[in-house]
Coordinates of C-alpha atoms in Angstrom, one line a residue:
M1 CA -11.6 -14.7 -36.6
K2 CA -13.0 -13.4 -39.2
R3 CA -14.7 -15.4 -42.1
D4 CA -13.9 -14.4 -45.7
D5 CA -17.3 -12.4 -46.7
E6 CA -16.4 -10.4 -43.5
R7 CA -12.8 -9.8 -45.8
E8 CA -14.6 -8.9 -48.7
A9 CA -17.0 -6.9 -47.1
D10 CA -14.1 -5.2 -45.0
T11 CA -12.6 -4.6 -48.0
F12 CA -15.8 -3.4 -50.3
R13 CA -16.0 -0.5 -47.6
A14 CA -12.0 0.7 -48.0
R15 CA -11.6 1.5 -51.4
G16 CA -14.8 1.6 -52.4
V17 CA -17.3 5.7 -52.1
H18 CA -19.6 6.2 -49.5
T19 CA -22.2 8.9 -50.5
T20 CA -25.9 8.0 -49.0
G21 CA -28.7 7.0 -51.3
T22 CA -32.8 6.9 -50.5
V23 CA -34.3 3.3 -50.4
V24 CA -37.8 3.6 -53.7
G25 CA -39.2 0.4 -53.8
H26 CA -38.6 -2.9 -52.2
E27 CA -38.0 -6.0 -54.6
V28 CA -39.8 -9.3 -54.3
R29 CA -37.7 -12.3 -54.4
S30 CA -38.4 -15.6 -53.7
V31 CA -35.5 -17.2 -51.5
V32 CA -34.6 -21.4 -50.8
T33 CA -34.5 -20.9 -46.9
D34 CA -33.5 -24.6 -46.9
A35 CA -31.3 -26.4 -48.7
E36 CA -32.4 -29.3 -48.6
S37 CA -35.8 -29.5 -48.4
N38 CA -35.9 -26.6 -51.7
W39 CA -38.4 -24.3 -48.9
R40 CA -38.9 -20.9 -50.2
H41 CA -40.0 -17.9 -49.0
D42 CA -40.5 -14.5 -50.3
R43 CA -38.4 -12.1 -49.0
W44 CA -37.9 -7.8 -50.2
S45 CA -35.3 -6.6 -51.1
P46 CA -34.9 -2.0 -50.7
V47 CA -34.4 -1.4 -54.4
V48 CA -32.4 2.1 -53.4
E49 CA -30.6 5.3 -55.7
F50 CA -28.3 7.5 -55.3
T51 CA -25.8 9.7 -57.6
D52 CA -23.0 8.7 -58.7
R53 CA -19.6 11.3 -57.8
E54 CA -20.2 11.7 -62.0
G55 CA -23.2 13.6 -61.7
N56 CA -25.1 10.7 -62.6
A57 CA -28.0 8.5 -60.8
V58 CA -27.7 5.4 -60.3
T59 CA -30.2 1.9 -59.4
F60 CA -29.5 -0.6 -57.2
V61 CA -30.9 -4.0 -55.8
S62 CA -29.5 -4.7 -52.3
T63 CA -28.7 -8.3 -51.5
L64 CA -30.0 -7.5 -47.8
L65 CA -33.5 -10.2 -47.8
T66 CA -35.5 -9.0 -45.1
H67 CA -39.6 -10.2 -44.0
P68 CA -41.1 -7.7 -45.8
T69 CA -42.5 -6.6 -41.8
D70 CA -39.0 -5.6 -41.5
A71 CA -38.4 -4.5 -45.0
V72 CA -36.7 -0.7 -45.2
P73 CA -39.1 1.8 -44.9
V74 CA -40.4 4.1 -48.4
N75 CA -37.7 6.9 -48.8
S76 CA -35.3 5.8 -46.0
R77 CA -32.0 7.2 -46.5
V78 CA -29.3 5.1 -46.1
A79 CA -25.1 4.3 -46.1
V80 CA -24.3 3.1 -49.9
V81 CA -20.7 1.9 -50.9
Y82 CA -19.7 1.1 -53.9
P83 CA -16.9 0.7 -56.1
P84 CA -15.2 3.5 -58.3
E85 CA -14.7 2.4 -61.4
D86 CA -18.2 1.1 -61.2
P87 CA -21.1 2.1 -59.1
K88 CA -23.6 0.2 -60.9
K89 CA -22.3 -2.2 -57.9
A90 CA -22.9 -0.8 -55.2
E91 CA -23.8 -2.2 -51.9
M92 CA -26.3 -0.7 -48.9
A93 CA -24.0 -0.2 -46.6
D94 CA -25.8 -2.6 -43.8
A95 CA -26.2 -5.8 -45.6
L96 CA -21.9 -5.7 -46.2
G97 CA -21.0 -8.5 -44.2
N98 CA -24.3 -9.7 -43.1
P99 CA -25.3 -12.5 -43.0
S100 CA -29.7 -11.7 -43.7
A101 CA -27.5 -10.5 -47.1
G102 CA -28.6 -12.9 -49.6
R103 CA -27.0 -14.3 -53.0
L104 CA -26.8 -16.1 -55.6
D105 CA -26.3 -19.7 -56.3
G106 CA -24.8 -21.1 -58.7
S107 CA -28.1 -21.0 -60.9
G108 CA -28.0 -17.1 -60.4
Q109 CA -31.3 -18.0 -57.3
F110 CA -31.5 -16.4 -54.5
V111 CA -30.3 -18.3 -52.0
S112 CA -30.5 -17.1 -48.2
S113 CA -26.9 -17.1 -46.5
S114 CA -29.4 -18.1 -42.9
G115 CA -32.0 -19.6 -41.7
G116 CA -33.6 -22.6 -42.8
Y117 CA -34.7 -25.4 -40.1
R118 CA -31.9 -24.9 -37.4
G119 CA -33.1 -21.3 -37.7
L120 CA -36.4 -22.4 -36.8
F121 CA -35.8 -24.8 -34.6
F122 CA -33.9 -22.2 -32.1
G123 CA -36.7 -20.2 -33.1
L124 CA -38.7 -22.5 -31.0
F125 CA -36.5 -23.5 -28.7
V126 CA -37.0 -20.1 -27.6
F127 CA -40.1 -19.8 -27.2
L128 CA -40.4 -23.4 -25.2
S129 CA -37.6 -22.0 -22.5
V130 CA -39.4 -18.7 -21.9
L131 CA -43.2 -20.6 -22.0
C132 CA -41.7 -23.1 -18.8
V133 CA -40.6 -19.3 -17.0
I134 CA -43.8 -18.4 -17.6
L135 CA -46.0 -22.0 -17.0
V136 CA -43.0 -22.5 -13.6
S137 CA -43.5 -18.4 -12.3
L138 CA -46.9 -18.9 -12.4
L139 CA -47.2 -21.7 -10.4
L140 CA -44.9 -20.7 -7.5

């Protein structure tokens, strides 16, 4: 069963105009990654430029949030989808329905859709599991 954000992304893709844009920079956002502790991290969002059907240059900031080391490189070509009635509401196709894309909360703050303590504990679990496998293989 699809989540609501996946259904919205499918509808946006189906009704939207598809084109290609270029990443022209990044916007750094302080993102709440854990609502309980108000833990914040800087995340990068691609700034994308494309030309709409009318020939107008449009620039938008994607909701895709990445660690600086995982950021989409400047000058990269990316798939873009936008509503025909409002090209300024464009989004990178890869960000639609992506759990790594952020969202705005009621106060206008960007909030990560993933991460927090659960992600930290899962990463720690994986690390310790791999460490145990290595130690056991060294002892045998």
